[in-house]
Short mmCIF file of C-alpha atoms in Angstrom, two decimals:
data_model
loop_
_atom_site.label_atom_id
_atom_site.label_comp_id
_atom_site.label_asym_id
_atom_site.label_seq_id
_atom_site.Cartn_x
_atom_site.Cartn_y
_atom_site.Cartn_z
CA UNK L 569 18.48 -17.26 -15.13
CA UNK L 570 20.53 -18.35 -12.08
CA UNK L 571 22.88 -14.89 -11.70
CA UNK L 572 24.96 -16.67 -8.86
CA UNK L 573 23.85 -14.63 -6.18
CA UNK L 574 25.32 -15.29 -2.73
CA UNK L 575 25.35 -12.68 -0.65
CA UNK L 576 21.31 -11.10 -1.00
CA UNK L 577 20.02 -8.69 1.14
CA UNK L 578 15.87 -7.94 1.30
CA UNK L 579 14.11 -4.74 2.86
CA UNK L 580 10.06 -5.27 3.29
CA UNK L 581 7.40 -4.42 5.13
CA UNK L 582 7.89 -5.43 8.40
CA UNK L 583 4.53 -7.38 8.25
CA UNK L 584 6.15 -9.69 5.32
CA UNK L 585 9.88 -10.56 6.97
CA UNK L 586 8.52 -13.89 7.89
CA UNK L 587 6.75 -14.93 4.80
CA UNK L 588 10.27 -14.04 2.56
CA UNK L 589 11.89 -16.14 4.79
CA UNK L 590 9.17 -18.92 4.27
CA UNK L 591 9.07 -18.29 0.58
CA UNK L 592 12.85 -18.32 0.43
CA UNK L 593 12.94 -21.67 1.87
CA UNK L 594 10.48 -23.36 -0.56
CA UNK L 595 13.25 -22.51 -3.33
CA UNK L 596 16.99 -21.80 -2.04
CA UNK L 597 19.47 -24.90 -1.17
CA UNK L 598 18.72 -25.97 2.43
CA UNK L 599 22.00 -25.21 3.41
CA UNK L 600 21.43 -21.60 3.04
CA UNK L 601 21.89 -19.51 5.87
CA UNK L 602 18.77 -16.87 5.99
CA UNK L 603 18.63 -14.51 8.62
CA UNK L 604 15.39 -12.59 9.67
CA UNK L 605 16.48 -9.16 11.39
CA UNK L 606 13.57 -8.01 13.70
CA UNK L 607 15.56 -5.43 15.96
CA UNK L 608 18.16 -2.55 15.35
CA UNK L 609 21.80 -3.77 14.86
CA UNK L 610 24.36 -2.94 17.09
CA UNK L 611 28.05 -2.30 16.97
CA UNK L 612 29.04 -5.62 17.62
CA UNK L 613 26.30 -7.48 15.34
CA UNK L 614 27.93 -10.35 13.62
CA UNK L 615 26.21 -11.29 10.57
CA UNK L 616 25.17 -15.06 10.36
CA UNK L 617 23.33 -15.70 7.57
CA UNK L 618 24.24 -14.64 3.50
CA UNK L 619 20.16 -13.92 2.60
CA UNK L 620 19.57 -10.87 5.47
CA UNK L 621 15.34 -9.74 5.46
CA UNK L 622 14.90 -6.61 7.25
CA UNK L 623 12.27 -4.27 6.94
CA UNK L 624 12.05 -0.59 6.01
CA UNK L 625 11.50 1.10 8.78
CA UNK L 626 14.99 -0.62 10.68
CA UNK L 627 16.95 1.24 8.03
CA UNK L 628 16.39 4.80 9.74
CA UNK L 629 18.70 3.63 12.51
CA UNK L 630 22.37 4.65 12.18
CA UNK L 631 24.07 2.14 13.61
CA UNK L 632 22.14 -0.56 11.39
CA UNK L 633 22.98 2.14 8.13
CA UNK L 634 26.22 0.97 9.29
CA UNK L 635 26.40 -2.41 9.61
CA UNK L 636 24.41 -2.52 6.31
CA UNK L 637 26.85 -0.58 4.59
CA UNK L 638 30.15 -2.54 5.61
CA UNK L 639 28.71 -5.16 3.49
CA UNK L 640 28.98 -6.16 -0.09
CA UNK L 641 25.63 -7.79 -1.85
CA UNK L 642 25.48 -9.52 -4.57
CA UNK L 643 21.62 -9.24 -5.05
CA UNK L 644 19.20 -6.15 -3.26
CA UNK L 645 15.96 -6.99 -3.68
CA UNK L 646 13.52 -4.11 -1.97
CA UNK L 647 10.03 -5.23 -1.92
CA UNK L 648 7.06 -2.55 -1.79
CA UNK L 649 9.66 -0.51 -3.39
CA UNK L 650 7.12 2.75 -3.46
CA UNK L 651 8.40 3.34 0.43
CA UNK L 652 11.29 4.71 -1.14
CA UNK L 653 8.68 7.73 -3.14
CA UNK L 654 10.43 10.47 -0.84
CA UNK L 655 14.06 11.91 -1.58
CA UNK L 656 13.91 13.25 2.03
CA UNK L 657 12.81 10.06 3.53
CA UNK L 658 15.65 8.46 5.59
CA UNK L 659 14.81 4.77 4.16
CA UNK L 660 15.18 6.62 0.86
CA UNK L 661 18.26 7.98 1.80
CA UNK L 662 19.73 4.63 2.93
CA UNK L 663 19.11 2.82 -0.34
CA UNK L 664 19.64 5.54 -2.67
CA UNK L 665 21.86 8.13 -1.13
CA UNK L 666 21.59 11.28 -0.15
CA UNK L 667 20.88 12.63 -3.06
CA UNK L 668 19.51 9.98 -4.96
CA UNK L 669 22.73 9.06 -7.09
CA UNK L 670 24.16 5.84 -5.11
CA UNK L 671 26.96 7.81 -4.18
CA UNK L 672 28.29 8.09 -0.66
CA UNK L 673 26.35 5.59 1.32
CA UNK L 674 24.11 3.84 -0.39
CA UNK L 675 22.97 0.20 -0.38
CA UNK L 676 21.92 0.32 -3.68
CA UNK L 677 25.34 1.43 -4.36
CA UNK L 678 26.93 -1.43 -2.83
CA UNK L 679 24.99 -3.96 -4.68
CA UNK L 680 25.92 -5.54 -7.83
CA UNK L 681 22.01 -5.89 -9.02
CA UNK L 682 19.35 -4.20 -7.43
CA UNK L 683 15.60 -5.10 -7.71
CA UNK L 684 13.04 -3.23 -6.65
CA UNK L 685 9.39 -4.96 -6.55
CA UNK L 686 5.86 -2.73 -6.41
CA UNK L 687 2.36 -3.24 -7.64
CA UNK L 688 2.12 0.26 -7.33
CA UNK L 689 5.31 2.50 -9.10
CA UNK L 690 3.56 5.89 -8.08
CA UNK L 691 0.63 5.38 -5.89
CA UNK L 692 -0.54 9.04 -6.75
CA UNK L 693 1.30 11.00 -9.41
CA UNK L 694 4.25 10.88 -11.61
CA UNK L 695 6.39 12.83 -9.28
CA UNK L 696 6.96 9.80 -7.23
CA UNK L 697 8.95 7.95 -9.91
CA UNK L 698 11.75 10.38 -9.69
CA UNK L 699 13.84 8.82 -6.61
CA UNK L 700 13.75 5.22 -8.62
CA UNK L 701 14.41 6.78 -12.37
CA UNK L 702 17.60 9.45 -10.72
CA UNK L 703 19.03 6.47 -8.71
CA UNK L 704 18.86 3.28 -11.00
CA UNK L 705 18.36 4.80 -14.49
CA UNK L 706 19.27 8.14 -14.81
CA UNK L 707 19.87 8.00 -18.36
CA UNK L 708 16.38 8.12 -18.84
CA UNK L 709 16.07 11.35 -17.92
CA UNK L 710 18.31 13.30 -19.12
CA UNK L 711 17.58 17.32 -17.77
CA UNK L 712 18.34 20.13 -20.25
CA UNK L 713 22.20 20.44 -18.86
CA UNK L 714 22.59 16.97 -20.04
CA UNK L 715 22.99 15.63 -16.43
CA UNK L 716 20.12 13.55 -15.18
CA UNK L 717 17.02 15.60 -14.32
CA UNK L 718 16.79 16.98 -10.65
CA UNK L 719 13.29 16.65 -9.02
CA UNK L 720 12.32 20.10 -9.67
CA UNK L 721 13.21 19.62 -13.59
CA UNK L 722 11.39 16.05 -13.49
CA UNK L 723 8.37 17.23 -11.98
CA UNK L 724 8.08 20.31 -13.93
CA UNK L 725 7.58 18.26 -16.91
CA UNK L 726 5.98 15.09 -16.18
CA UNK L 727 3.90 16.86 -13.29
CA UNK L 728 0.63 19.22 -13.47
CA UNK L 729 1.41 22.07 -10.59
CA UNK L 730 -0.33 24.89 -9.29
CA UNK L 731 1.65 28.06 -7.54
CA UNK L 732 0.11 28.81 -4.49
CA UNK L 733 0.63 30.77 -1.37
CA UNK L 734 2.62 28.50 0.34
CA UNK L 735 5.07 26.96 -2.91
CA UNK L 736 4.11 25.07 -5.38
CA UNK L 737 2.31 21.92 -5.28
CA UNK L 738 1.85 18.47 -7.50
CA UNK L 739 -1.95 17.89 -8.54
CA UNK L 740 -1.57 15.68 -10.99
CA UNK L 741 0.83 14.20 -13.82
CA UNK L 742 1.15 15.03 -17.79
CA UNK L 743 3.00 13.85 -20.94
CA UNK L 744 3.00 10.42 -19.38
CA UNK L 745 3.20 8.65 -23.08
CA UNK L 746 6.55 10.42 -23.02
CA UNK L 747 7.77 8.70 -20.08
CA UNK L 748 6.90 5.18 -20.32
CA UNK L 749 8.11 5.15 -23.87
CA UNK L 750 11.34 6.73 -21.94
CA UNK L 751 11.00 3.72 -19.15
CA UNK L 752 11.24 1.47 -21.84
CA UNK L 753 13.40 -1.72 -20.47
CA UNK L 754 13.45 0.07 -17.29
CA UNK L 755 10.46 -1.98 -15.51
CA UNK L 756 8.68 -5.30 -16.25
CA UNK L 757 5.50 -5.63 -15.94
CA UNK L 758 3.92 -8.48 -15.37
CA UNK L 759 -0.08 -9.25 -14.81
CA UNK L 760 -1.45 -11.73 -12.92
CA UNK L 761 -3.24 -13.35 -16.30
CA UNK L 762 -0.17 -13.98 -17.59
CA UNK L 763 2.14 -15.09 -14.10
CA UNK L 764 -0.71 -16.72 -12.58
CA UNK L 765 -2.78 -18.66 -15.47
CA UNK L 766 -5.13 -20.39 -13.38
CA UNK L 767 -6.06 -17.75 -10.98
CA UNK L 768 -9.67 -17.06 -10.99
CA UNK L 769 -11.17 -14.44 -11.55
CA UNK L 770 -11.84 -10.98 -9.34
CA UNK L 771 -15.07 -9.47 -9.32
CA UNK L 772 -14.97 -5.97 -7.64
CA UNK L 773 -18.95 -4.37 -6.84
CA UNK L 774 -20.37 -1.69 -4.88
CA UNK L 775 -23.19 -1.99 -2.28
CA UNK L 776 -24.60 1.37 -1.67
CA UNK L 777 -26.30 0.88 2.00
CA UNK L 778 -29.47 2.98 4.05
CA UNK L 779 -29.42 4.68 7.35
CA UNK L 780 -32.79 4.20 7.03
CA UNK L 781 -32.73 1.66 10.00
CA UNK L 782 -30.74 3.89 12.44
CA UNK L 783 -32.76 5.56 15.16
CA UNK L 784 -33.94 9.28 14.73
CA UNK L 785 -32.12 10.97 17.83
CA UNK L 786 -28.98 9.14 16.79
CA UNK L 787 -29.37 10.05 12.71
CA UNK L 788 -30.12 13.67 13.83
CA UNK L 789 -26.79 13.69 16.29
CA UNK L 790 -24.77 12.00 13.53
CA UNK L 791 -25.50 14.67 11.34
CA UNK L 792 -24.91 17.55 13.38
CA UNK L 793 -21.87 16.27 14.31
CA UNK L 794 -19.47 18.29 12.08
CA UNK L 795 -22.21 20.06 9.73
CA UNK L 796 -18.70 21.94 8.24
CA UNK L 797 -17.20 18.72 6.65
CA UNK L 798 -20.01 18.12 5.50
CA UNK L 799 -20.85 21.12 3.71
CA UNK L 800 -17.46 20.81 1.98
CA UNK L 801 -18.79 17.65 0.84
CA UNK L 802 -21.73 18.90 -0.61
CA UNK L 803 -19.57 21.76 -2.17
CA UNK L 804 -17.43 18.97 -3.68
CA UNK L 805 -20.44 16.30 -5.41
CA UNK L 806 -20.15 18.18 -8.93
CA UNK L 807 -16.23 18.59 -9.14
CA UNK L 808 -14.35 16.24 -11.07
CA UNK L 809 -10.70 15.65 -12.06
CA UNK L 810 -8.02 17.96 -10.94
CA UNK L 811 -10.87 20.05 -9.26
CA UNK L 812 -11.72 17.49 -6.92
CA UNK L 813 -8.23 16.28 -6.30
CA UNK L 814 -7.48 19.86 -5.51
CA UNK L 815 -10.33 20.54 -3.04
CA UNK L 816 -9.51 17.16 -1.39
CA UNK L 817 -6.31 17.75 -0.86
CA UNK L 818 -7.25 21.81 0.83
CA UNK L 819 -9.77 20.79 3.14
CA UNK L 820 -8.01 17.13 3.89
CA UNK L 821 -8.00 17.81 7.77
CA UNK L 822 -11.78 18.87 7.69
CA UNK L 823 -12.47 15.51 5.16
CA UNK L 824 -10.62 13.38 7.49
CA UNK L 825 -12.71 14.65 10.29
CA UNK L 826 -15.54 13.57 8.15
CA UNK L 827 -14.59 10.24 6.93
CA UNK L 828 -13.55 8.84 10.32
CA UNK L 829 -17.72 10.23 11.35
CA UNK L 830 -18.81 8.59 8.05
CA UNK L 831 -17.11 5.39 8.96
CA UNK L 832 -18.66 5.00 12.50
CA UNK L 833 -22.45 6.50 10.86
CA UNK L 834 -22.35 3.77 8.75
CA UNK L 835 -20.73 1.20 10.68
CA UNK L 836 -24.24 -0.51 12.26
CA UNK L 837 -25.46 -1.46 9.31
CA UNK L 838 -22.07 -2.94 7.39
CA UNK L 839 -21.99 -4.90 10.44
CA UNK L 840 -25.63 -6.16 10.16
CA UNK L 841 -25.12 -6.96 6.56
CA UNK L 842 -21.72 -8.61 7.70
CA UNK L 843 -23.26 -10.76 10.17
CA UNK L 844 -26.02 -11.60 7.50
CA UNK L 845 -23.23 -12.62 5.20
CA UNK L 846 -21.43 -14.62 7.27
CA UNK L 847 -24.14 -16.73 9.10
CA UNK L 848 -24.32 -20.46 8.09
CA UNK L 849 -21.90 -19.46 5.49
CA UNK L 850 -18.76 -22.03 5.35
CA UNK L 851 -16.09 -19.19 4.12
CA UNK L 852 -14.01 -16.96 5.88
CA UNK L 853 -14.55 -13.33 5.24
CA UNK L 854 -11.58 -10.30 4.86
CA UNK L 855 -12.77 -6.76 6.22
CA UNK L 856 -10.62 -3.41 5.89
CA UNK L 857 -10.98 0.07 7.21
CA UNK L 858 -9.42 2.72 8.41
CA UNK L 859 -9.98 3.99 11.27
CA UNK L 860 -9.00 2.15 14.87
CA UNK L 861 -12.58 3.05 15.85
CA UNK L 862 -14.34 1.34 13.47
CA UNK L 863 -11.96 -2.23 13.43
CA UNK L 864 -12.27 -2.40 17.18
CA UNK L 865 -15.97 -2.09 17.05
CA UNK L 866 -16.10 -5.21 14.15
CA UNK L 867 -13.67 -7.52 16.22
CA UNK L 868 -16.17 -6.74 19.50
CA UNK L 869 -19.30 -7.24 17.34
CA UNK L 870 -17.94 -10.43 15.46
CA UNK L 871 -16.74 -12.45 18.13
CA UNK L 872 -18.88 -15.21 17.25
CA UNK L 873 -16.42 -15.44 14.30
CA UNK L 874 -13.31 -15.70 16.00
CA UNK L 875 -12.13 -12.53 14.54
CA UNK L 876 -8.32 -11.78 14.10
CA UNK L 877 -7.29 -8.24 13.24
CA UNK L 878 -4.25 -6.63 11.88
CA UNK L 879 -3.99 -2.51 12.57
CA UNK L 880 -1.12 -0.07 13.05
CA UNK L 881 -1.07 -0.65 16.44
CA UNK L 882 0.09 -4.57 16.05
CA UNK L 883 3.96 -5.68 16.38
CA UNK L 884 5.46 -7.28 13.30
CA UNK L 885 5.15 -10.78 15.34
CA UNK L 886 1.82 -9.88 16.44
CA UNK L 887 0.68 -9.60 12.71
CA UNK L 888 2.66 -12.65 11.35
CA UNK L 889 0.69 -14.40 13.81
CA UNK L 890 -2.79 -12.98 12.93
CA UNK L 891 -2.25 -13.74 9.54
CA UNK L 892 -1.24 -17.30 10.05
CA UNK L 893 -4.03 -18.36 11.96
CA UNK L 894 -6.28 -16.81 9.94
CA UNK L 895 -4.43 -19.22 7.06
CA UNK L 896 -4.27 -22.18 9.17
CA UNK L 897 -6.99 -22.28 11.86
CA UNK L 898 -10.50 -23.14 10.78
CA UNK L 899 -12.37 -21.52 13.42
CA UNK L 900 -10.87 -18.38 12.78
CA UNK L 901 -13.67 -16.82 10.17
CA UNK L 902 -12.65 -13.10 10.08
CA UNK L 903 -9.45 -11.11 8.99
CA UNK L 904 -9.89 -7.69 9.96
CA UNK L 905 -7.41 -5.29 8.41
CA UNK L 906 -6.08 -1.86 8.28
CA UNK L 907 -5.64 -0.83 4.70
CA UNK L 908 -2.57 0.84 5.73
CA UNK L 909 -0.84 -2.14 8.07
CA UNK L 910 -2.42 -4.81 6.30
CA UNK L 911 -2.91 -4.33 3.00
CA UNK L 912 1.12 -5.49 1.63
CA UNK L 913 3.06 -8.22 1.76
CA UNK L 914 0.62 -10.65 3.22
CA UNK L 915 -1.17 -13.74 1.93
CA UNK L 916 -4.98 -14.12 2.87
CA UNK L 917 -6.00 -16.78 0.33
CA UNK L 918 -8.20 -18.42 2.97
CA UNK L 919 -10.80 -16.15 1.75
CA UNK L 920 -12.51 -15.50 -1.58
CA UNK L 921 -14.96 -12.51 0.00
CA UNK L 922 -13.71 -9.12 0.98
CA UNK L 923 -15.33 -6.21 2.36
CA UNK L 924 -14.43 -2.82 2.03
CA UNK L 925 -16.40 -0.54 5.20
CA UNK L 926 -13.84 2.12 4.48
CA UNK L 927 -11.70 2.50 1.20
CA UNK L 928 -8.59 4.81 0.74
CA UNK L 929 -8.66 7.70 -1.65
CA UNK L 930 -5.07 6.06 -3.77
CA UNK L 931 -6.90 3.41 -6.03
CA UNK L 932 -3.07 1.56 -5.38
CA UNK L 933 -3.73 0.74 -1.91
CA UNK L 934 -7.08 -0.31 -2.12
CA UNK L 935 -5.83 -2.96 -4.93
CA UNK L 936 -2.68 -4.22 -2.94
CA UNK L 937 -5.39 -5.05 -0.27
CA UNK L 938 -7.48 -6.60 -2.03
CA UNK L 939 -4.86 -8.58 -3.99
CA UNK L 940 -4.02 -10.26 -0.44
CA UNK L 941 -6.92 -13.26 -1.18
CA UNK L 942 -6.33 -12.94 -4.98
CA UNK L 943 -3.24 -14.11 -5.56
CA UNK L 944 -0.62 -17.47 -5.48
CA UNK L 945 -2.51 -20.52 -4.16
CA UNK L 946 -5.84 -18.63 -4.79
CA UNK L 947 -8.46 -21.49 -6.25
CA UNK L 948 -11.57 -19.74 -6.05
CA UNK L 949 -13.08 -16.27 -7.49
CA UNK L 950 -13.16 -13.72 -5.44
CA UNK L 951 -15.22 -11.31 -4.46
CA UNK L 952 -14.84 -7.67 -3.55
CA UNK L 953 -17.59 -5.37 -2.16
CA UNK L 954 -17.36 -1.92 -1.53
CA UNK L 955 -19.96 -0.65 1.15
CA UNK L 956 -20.56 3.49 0.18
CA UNK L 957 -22.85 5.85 2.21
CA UNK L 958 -24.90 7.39 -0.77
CA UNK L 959 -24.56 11.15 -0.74
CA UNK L 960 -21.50 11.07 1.56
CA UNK L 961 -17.56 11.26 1.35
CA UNK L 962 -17.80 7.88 0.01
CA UNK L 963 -19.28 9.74 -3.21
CA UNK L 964 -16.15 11.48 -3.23
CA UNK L 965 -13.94 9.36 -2.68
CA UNK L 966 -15.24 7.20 -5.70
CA UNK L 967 -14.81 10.27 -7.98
CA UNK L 968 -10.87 10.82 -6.87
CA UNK L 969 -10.14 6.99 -7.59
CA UNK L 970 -11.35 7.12 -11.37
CA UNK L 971 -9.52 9.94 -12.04
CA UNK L 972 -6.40 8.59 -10.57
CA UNK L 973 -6.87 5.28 -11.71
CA UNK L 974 -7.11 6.52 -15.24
CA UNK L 975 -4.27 8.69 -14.80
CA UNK L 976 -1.48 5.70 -13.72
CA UNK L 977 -3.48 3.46 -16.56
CA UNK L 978 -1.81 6.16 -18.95
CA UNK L 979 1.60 5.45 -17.76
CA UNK L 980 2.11 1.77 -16.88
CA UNK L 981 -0.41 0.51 -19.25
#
């Protein structure tokens, strides 16, 4: 229904400012006044517009705080809402208050409604529902004083911890029946069957690839390259559930070390099935990864294909761009992304293939990319490959997302 809303403000990636302000326009009277904010605000900003986009990261200024603040909203909308998982964060802080509650200074606290939009609610455990529940329905969670449940209280019981040495520390989540039936009314959820009725289908594979081809000297110094990590991975190939999420998360700057060496091992031949793939074929292709490394390396060896690329190192103009001509230009055949930079907030339905050469241990961001061809104004299928080094951290990696995609398919259904 139309709630009247005049005055809205928006926080987002900063990758997606532009396309709210597109979308907005494609339903809002003409007349309105929306104003993109791509810079901090100073003391003498004057605001022009009554719909304001900004993105997340422009709220750990002060001086914008401020300006923000001065303002009432009829409407916050805050897209991609899991930025806000930490109470410490200062974005968190911003829209929630200091201590979560929406009192003091709070832009959640100076808005009539707030809305808070996320594929993902708690990208890897329970725990990271708390800031949301304690700020915009604390009666849910009532603690055993009666007030609403701190943290500590909320994550000792929907939350599977281990003491150790240095505190304790979240492995996993429990007694999450409990909590959604206590989250009743709280969220909507709605699937993209039901939104989107004519969306076709996703089909999501795996494509286990040889080194076979590589030469000796080069296998043999791949290998030896950090013979540590990758005992650890042989230590971890028969651990499962909270075991493995456990070891991962010990030995995570050792694993790292070995991903980022699995990514480049493998990197020759994803690119030779890539370019197999892609010749004489009329459709444009989506890539992610990780690692700088490894997306420099596919823009230099896929020139042919006009390549555009998207990575952490890109400005917020610099990626609105990318992603537009990959939209828009036909001779632009490649999107290469960074799961992290580019897997939110942007539309990619150019493309009905994607390639995963490196994949991201939270099941959530691995969908949220992926989602970027299948979504709104998505005709075709599309297809999802996962290329996996048999016998590597890729084996691992597999194992964690299972377990923690069976774990968040116990609490939001």
């Amino acid at each position: 229904k139309n709630i009247g809303a005049k005055n809205v403000l928006i926080i987002c990636p900063a990758v997606a400012r532009f396309n709210w302000q597109r979308e907005i326009l494609r339903w809002v009277d003409p007349s309105s006044s929306i104003e993109v904010i791509t810079s901090k605000l100073g003391p003498n900003y004057l605001s022009k517009g009554n719909w304001l986009v900004i993105s997340h990261d422009l709220l750990t200024d002060a001086s914008t705080q401020k300006i923000l603040w001065k303002r009432d909203w009829d409407l916050l909308i805050v897209d991609e809402a899991h930025f806000l998982k930490s109470k410490g964060a200062k974005r968190t802080k911003a829209v929630y208050g200091t201590h979560c509650d929406l009192k003091g200074k709070s832009l959640a606290g100076k808005a009539s409604r707030t809305w808070i939009l996320t594929g993902t609610p708690a990208p890897n455990h329970t725990g990271e529902l708390w800031t949301h529940l304690r700020a915009l329905y604390p009666e849910a969670i009532p603690g055993v004083t009666g007030k609403p449940m701190g943290e500590t209280e909320f994550q000792t019981n929907y939350c599977a911890l281990e003491e150790t040495n240095w505190g304790t520390r979240i492995v996993g989540s429990k007694d999450m029946a409990q909590l959604r039936s206590k989250m009743d009314g709280f969220f909507l959820r709605r699937l993209k069957q039901n939104v989107l009725k004519d969306l076709p289908p996703v089909t999501i594979d795996s494509i286990p690839i040889s080194l076979t081809k590589m030469d000796g000297e080069d296998m043999n110094r791949s290998l030896k390259a950090h013979p540590d990590a990758i005992h650890l991975a042989d230590a971890a190939k028969n651990m499962s559930g909270d075991d493995l999420i456990k070891f991962m998360k010990e030995h995570a700057p050792e694993l790292a070390t070995y991903r980022r060496h699995t990514g480049l091992l493998k990197l020759p031949i994803c690119l030779e099935w890539l370019k197999t793939e892609m010749a004489g074929n009329p459709n444009k292709f989506i890539v992610f990864a990780i690692h700088h490394e490894v997306i420099d390396k596919i823009v230099e060896h896929m020139a042919a294909f006009n390549p555009v690329k998207i990575d952490g190192r890109d400005s917020p103009k610099a990626r609105d761009a990318s992603a537009q001509a990959f939209m828009d230009n036909p001779d632009c055949k490649l999107f290469v992304g960074q799961i992290a930079a580019a897997g939110t907030a942007l539309t990619l339905t150019a493309a009905k293939d994607v390639a995963f050469f490196e994949a991201d241990w939270v099941p959530a961001n691995n969908y949220q990319a992926l989602s970027r061809s299948h979504r709104f104004t998505q005709t075709r299928g599309v297809v999802v490959r996962f290329l996996t080094l048999p016998n590597s951290i890729d084996d691992i990696i597999s194992r964690a997302l299972v377990r923690k995609t069976r774990e968040l398919n116990q609490l939001f259904g």
